[in-house]
PDB file of C-alpha atoms in Angstrom:
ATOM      1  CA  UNK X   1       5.351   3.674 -20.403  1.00 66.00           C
ATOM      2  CA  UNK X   2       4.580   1.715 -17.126  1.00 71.00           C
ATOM      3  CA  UNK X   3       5.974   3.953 -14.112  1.00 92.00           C
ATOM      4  CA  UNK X   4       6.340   0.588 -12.116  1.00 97.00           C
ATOM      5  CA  UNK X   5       6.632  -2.750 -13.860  1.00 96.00           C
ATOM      6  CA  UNK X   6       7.028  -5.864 -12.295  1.00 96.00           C
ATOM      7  CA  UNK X   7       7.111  -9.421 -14.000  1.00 97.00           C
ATOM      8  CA  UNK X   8       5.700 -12.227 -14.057  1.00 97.00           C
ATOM      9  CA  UNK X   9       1.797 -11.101 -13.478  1.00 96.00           C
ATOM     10  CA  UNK X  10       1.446 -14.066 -12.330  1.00 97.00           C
ATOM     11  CA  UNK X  11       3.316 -17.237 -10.976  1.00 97.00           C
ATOM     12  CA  UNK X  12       1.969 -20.766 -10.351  1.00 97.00           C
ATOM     13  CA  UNK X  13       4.267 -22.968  -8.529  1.00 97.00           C
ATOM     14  CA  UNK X  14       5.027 -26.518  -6.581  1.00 97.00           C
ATOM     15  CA  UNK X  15       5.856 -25.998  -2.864  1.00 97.00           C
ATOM     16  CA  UNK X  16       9.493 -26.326  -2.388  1.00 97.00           C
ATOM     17  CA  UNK X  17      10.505 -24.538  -5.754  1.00 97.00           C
ATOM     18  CA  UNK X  18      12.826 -21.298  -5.762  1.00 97.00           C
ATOM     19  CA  UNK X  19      11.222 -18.627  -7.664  1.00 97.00           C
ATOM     20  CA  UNK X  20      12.167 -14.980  -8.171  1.00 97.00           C
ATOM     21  CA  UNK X  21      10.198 -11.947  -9.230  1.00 98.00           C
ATOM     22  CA  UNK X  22      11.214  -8.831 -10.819  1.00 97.00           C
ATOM     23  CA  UNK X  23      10.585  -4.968 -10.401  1.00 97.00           C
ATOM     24  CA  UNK X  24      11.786  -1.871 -12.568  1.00 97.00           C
ATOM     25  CA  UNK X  25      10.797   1.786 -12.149  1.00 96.00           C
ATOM     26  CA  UNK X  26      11.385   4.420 -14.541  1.00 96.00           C
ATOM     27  CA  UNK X  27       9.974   7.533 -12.447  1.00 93.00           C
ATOM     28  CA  UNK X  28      14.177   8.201 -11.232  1.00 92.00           C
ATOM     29  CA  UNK X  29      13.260   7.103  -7.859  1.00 91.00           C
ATOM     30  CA  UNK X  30      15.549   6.817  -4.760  1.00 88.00           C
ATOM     31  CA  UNK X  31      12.757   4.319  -2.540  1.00 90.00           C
ATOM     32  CA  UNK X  32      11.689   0.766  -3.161  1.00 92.00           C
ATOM     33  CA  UNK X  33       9.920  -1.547  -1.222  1.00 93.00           C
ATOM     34  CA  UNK X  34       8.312  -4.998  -1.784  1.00 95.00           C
ATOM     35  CA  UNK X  35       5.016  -5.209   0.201  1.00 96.00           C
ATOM     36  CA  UNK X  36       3.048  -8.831   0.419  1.00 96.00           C
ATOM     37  CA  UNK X  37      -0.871  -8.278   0.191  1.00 97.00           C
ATOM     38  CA  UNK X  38      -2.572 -11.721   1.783  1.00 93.00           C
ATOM     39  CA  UNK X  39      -6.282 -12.746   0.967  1.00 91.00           C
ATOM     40  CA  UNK X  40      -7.564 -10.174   3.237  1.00 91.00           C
ATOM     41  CA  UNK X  41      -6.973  -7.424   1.293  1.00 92.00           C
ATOM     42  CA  UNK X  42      -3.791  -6.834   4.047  1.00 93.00           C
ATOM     43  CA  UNK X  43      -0.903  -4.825   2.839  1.00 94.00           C
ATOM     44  CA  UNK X  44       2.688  -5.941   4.883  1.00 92.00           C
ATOM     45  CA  UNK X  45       5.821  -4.179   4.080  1.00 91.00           C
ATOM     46  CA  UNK X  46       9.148  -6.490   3.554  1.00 93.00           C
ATOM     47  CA  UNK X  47      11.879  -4.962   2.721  1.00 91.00           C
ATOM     48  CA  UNK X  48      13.135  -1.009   1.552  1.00 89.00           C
ATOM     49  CA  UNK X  49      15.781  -0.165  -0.281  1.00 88.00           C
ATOM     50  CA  UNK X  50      17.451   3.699  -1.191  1.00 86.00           C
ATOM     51  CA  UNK X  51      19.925   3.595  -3.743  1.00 82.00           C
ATOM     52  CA  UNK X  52      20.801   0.469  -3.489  1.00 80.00           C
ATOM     53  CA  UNK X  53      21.163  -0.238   0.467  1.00 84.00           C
ATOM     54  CA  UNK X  54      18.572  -1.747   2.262  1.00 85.00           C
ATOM     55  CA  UNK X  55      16.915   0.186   4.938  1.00 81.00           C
ATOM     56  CA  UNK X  56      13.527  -1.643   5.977  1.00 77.00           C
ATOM     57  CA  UNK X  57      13.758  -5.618   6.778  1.00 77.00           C
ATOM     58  CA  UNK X  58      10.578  -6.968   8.187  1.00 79.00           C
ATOM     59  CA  UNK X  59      10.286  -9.705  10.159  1.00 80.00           C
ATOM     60  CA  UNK X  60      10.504 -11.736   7.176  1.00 88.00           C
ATOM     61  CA  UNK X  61      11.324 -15.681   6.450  1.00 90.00           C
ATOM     62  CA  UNK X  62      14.912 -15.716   5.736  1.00 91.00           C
ATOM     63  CA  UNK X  63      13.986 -17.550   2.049  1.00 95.00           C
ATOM     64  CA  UNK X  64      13.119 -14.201   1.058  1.00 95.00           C
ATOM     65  CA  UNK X  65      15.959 -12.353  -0.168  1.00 93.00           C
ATOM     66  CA  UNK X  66      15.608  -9.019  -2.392  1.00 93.00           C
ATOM     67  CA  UNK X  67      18.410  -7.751  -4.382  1.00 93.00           C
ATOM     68  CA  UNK X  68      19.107  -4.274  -5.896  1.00 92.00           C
ATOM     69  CA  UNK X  69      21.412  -4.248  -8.941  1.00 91.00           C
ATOM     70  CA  UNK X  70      20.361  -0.445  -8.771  1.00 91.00           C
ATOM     71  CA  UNK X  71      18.472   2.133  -8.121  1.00 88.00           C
ATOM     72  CA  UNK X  72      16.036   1.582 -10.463  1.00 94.00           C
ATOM     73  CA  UNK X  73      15.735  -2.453 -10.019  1.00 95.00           C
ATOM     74  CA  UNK X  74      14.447  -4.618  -7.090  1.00 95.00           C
ATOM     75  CA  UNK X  75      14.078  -7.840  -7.529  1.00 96.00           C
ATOM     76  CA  UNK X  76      12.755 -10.706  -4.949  1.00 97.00           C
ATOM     77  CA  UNK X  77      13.889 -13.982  -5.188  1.00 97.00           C
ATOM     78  CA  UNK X  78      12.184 -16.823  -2.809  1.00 97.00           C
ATOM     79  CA  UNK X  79      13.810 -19.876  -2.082  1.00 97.00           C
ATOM     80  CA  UNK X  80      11.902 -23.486  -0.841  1.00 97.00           C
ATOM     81  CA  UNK X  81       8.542 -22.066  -1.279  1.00 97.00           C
ATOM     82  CA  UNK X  82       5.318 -22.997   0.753  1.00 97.00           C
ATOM     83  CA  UNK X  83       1.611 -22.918   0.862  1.00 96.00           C
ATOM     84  CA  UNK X  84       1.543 -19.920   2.712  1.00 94.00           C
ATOM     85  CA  UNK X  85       3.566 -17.835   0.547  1.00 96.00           C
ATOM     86  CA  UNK X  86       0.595 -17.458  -1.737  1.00 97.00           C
ATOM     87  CA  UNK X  87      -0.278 -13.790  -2.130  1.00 97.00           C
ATOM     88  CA  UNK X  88       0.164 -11.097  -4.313  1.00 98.00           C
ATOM     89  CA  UNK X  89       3.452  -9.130  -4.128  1.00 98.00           C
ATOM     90  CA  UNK X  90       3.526  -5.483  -4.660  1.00 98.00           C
ATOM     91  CA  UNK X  91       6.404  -3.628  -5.930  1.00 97.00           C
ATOM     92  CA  UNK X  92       6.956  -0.127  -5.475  1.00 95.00           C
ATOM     93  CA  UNK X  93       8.858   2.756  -5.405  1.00 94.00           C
ATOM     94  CA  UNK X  94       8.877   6.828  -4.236  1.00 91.00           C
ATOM     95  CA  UNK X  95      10.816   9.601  -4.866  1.00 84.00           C
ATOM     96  CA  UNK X  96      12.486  10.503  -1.182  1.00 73.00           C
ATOM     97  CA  UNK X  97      14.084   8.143   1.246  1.00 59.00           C
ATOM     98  CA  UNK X  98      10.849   8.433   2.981  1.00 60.00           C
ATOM     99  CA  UNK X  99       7.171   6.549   2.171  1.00 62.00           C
ATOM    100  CA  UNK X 100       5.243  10.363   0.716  1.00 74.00           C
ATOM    101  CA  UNK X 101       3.262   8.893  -2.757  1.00 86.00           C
ATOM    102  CA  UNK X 102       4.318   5.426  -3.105  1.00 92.00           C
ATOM    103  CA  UNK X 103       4.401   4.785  -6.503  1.00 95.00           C
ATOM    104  CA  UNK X 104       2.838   0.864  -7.060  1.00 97.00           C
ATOM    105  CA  UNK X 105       3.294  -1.890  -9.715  1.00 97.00           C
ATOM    106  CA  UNK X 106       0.344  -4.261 -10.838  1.00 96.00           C
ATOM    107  CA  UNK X 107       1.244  -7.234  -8.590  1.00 97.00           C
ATOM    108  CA  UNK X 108       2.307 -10.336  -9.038  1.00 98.00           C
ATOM    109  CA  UNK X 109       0.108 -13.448  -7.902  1.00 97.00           C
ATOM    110  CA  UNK X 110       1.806 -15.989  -6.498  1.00 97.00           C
ATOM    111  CA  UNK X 111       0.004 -19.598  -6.198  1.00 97.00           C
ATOM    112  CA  UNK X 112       2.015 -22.628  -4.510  1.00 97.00           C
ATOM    113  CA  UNK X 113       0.478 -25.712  -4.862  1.00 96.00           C
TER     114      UNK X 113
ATOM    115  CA  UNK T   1       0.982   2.795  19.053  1.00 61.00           C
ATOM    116  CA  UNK T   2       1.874   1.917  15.655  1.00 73.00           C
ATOM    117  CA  UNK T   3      -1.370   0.834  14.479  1.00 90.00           C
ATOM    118  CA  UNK T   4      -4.260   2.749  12.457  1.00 96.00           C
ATOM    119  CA  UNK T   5      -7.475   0.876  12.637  1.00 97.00           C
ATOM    120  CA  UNK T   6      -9.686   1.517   9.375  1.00 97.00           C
ATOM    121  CA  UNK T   7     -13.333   0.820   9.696  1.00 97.00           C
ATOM    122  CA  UNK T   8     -15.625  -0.312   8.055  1.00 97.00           C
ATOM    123  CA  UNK T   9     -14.205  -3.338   6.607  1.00 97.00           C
ATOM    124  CA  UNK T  10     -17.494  -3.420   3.464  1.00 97.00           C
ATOM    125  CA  UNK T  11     -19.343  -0.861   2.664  1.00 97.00           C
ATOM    126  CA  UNK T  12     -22.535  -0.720   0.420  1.00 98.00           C
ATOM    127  CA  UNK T  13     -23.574   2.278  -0.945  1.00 97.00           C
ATOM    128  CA  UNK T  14     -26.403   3.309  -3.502  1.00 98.00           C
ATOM    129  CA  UNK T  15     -25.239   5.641  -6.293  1.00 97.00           C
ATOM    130  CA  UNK T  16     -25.192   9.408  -5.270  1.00 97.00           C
ATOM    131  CA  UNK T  17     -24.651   8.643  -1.446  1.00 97.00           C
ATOM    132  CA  UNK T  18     -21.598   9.875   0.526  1.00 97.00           C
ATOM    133  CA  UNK T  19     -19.875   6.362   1.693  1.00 98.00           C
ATOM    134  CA  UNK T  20     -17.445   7.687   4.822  1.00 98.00           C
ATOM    135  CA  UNK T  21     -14.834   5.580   5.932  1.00 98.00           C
ATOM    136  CA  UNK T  22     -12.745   5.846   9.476  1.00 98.00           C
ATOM    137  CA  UNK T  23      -9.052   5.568  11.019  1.00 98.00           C
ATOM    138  CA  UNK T  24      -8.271   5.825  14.032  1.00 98.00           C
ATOM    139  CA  UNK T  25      -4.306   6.074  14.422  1.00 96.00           C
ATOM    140  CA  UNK T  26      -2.598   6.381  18.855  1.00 94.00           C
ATOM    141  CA  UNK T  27       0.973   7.690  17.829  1.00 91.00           C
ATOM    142  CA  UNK T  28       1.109  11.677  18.325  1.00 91.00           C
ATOM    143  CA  UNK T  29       4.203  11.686  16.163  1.00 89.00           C
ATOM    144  CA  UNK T  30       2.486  10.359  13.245  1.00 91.00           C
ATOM    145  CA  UNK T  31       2.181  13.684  10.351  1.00 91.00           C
ATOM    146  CA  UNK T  32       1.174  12.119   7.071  1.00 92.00           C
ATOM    147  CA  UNK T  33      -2.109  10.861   6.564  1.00 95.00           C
ATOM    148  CA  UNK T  34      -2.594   9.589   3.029  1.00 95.00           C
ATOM    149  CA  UNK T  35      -5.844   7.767   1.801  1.00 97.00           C
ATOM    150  CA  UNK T  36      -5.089   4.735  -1.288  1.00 98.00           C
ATOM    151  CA  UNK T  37      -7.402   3.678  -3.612  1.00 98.00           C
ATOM    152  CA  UNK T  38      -7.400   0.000  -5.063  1.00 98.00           C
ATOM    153  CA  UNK T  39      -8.889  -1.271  -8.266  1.00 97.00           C
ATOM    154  CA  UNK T  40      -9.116  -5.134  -8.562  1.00 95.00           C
ATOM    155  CA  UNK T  41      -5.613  -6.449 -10.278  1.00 93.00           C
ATOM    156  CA  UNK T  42      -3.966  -3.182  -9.477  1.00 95.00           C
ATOM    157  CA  UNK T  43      -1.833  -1.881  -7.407  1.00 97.00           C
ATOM    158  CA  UNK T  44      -3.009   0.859  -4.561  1.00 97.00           C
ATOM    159  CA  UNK T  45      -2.686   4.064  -5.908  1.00 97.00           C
ATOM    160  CA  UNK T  46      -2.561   7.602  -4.081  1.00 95.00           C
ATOM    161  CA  UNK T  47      -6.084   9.046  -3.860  1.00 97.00           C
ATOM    162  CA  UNK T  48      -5.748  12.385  -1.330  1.00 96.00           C
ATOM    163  CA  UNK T  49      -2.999  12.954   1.364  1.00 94.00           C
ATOM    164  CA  UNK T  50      -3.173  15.143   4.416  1.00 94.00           C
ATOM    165  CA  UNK T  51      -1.101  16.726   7.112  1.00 92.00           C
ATOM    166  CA  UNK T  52      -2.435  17.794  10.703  1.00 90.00           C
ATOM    167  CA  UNK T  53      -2.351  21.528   9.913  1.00 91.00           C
ATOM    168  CA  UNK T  54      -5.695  21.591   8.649  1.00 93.00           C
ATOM    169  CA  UNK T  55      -8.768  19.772   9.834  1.00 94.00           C
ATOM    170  CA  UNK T  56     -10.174  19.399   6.124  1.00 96.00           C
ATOM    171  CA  UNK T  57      -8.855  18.524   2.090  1.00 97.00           C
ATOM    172  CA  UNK T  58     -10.539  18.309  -0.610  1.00 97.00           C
ATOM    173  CA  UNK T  59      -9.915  16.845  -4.365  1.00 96.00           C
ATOM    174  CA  UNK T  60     -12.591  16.586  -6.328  1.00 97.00           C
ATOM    175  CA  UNK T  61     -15.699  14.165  -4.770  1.00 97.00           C
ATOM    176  CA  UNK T  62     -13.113  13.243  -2.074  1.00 98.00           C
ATOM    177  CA  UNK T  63     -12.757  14.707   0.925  1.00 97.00           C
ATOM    178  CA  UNK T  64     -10.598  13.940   4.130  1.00 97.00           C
ATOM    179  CA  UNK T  65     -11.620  15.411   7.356  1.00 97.00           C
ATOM    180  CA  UNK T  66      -9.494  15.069  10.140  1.00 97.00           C
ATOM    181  CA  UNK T  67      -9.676  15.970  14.031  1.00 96.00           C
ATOM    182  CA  UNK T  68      -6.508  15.910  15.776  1.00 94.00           C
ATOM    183  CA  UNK T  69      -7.453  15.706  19.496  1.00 94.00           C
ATOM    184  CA  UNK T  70     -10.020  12.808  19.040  1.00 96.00           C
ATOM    185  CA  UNK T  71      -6.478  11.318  16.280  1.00 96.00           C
ATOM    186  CA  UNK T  72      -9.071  10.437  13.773  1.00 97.00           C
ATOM    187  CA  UNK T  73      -9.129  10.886  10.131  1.00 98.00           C
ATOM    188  CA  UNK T  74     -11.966  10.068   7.550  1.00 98.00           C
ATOM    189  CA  UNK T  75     -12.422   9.839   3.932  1.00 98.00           C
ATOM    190  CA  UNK T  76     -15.697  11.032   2.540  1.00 98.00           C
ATOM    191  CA  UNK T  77     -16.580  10.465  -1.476  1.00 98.00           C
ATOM    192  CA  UNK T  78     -19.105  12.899  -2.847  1.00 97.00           C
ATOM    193  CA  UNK T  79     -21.799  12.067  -5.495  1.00 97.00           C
ATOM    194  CA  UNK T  80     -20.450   8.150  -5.518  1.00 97.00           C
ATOM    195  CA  UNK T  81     -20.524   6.451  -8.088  1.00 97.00           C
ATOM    196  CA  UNK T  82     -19.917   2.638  -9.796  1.00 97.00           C
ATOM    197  CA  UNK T  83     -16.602   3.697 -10.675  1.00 97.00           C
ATOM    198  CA  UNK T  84     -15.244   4.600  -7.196  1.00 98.00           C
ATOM    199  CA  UNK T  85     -15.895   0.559  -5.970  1.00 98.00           C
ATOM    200  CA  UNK T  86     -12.096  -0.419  -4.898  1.00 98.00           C
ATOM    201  CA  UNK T  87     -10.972  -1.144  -1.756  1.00 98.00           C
ATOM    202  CA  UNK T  88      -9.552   2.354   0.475  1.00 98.00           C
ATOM    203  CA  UNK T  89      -6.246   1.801   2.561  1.00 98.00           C
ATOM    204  CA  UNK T  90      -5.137   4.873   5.044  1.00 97.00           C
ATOM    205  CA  UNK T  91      -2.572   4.882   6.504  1.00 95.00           C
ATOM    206  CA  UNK T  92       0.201   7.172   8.566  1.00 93.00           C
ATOM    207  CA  UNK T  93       3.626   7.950   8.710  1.00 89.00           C
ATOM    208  CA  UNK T  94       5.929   9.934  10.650  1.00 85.00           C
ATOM    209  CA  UNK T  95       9.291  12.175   9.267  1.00 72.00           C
ATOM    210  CA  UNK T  96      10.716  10.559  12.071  1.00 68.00           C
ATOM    211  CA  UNK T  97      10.019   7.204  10.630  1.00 66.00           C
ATOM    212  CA  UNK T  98       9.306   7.072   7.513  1.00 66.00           C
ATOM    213  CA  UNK T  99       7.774   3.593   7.178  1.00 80.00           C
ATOM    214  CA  UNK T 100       3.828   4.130   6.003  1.00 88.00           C
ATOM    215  CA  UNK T 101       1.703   2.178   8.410  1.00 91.00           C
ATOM    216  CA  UNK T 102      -1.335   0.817   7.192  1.00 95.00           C
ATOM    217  CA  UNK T 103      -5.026   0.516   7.797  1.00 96.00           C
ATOM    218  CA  UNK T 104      -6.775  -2.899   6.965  1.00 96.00           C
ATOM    219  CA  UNK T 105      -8.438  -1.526   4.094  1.00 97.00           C
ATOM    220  CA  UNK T 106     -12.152  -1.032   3.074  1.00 98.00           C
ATOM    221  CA  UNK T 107     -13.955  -2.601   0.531  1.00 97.00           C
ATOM    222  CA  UNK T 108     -16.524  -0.285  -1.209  1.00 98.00           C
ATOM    223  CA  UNK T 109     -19.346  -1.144  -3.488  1.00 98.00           C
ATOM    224  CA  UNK T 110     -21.039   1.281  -5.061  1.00 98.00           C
ATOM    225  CA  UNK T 111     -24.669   0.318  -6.246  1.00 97.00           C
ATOM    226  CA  UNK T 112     -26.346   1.540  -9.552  1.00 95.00           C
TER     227      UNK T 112
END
């Protein structure tokens, strides 16, 4: 009963490709975020969204675009991919509107070649 | 203002020493001060959390101290041991904004 589950683990790719990764949480949570962790061990938030409406957009390359079906899914979906798009993407979720206990997924490694 | 700086950035400790590990945050409105652990493949997960009305928290072998007037907040890990090498994000938030803000993380080895 993963809390946070988030597919594919990982995701090997040509540079230019579309791709799209997914996120579901079953904890009943409002909050979800997608946060890009580079090489460095660096965590970067992208986007929020509570209950469906996005309330955090990062300075973020407009070929990222999330989508919320609902309040339990957040998907990301990446259009024209590049090198430097390789990282692991967290998914995660908490139970106000605010960031208290974060709630994260396993990651997804992303590799464009 | 919005940045917490986390140092060090690798720390080696022998089993059964007390690795400590620093942030240094500038905002005054920040009021949330949680410490994340990281396992390799995993996502962070919430270790120990604090809030400026007390200078001290403890759960378990961690501890976070924290001093207000110098805005300056440490994790300290008691009895260490293998299992606690990860990598240790703080990081700080305000109820006035409720986006986290990160540290740059620490990577922790624990020696046999």
């Amino acid at each position: 009963d993963t809390a946070v589950s988030q597919t594919p683990k990982y995701l090997v790719t040509q540079m230019g490709n579309d791709k799209s990764i997914k996120c579901e949480q079953n904890l009943g949570h409002d909050t979800m975020y997608w946060y890009k962790q580079d090489s460095k061990k660096f965590l970067k938030i992208m986007f929020s969204y509570n209950n469906k409406e996005l309330i955090i957009n990062e300075t973020v390359p407009n070929r990222f675009s999330p989508k919320s079906p609902d309040k339990a899914h957040l998907n990301l979906h990446i259009n024209s991919l590049e090198l430097g798009d390789s990282a692991v993407y967290f998914c995660a979720s908490s139970p106000k509107g605010g960031s208290e206990k974060l709630f994260f997924g396993s990651g997804t490694q992303l590799s464009v070649l | 203002q919005q940045q917490v700086k986390q140092s060090p950035q690798s720390l080696i400790v022998q089993k059964g020493g007390i690795p400590i590990i620093n942030c240094a945050y500038e905002n005054t409105a920040f009021d949330y001060f949680p410490w994340y652990q990281q396992f390799p493949g995993k996502g962070p997960a919430l270790l120990i959390a604090i809030r400026p009305d007390v200078s001290e928290k403890k759960e378990g072998r961690f501890t976070i101290s924290f001093n207000k007037s110098a805005k300056q907040f440490s994790l300290h890990i008691m009895d260490s041991q293998p299992g606690d090498s990860a990598t240790y994000f703080c990081a700080a938030s305000s109820q006035s904004n409720y986006q986290l803000i990160w540290g740059a993380g620490t990577k922790l080895i624990i020696k046999p």
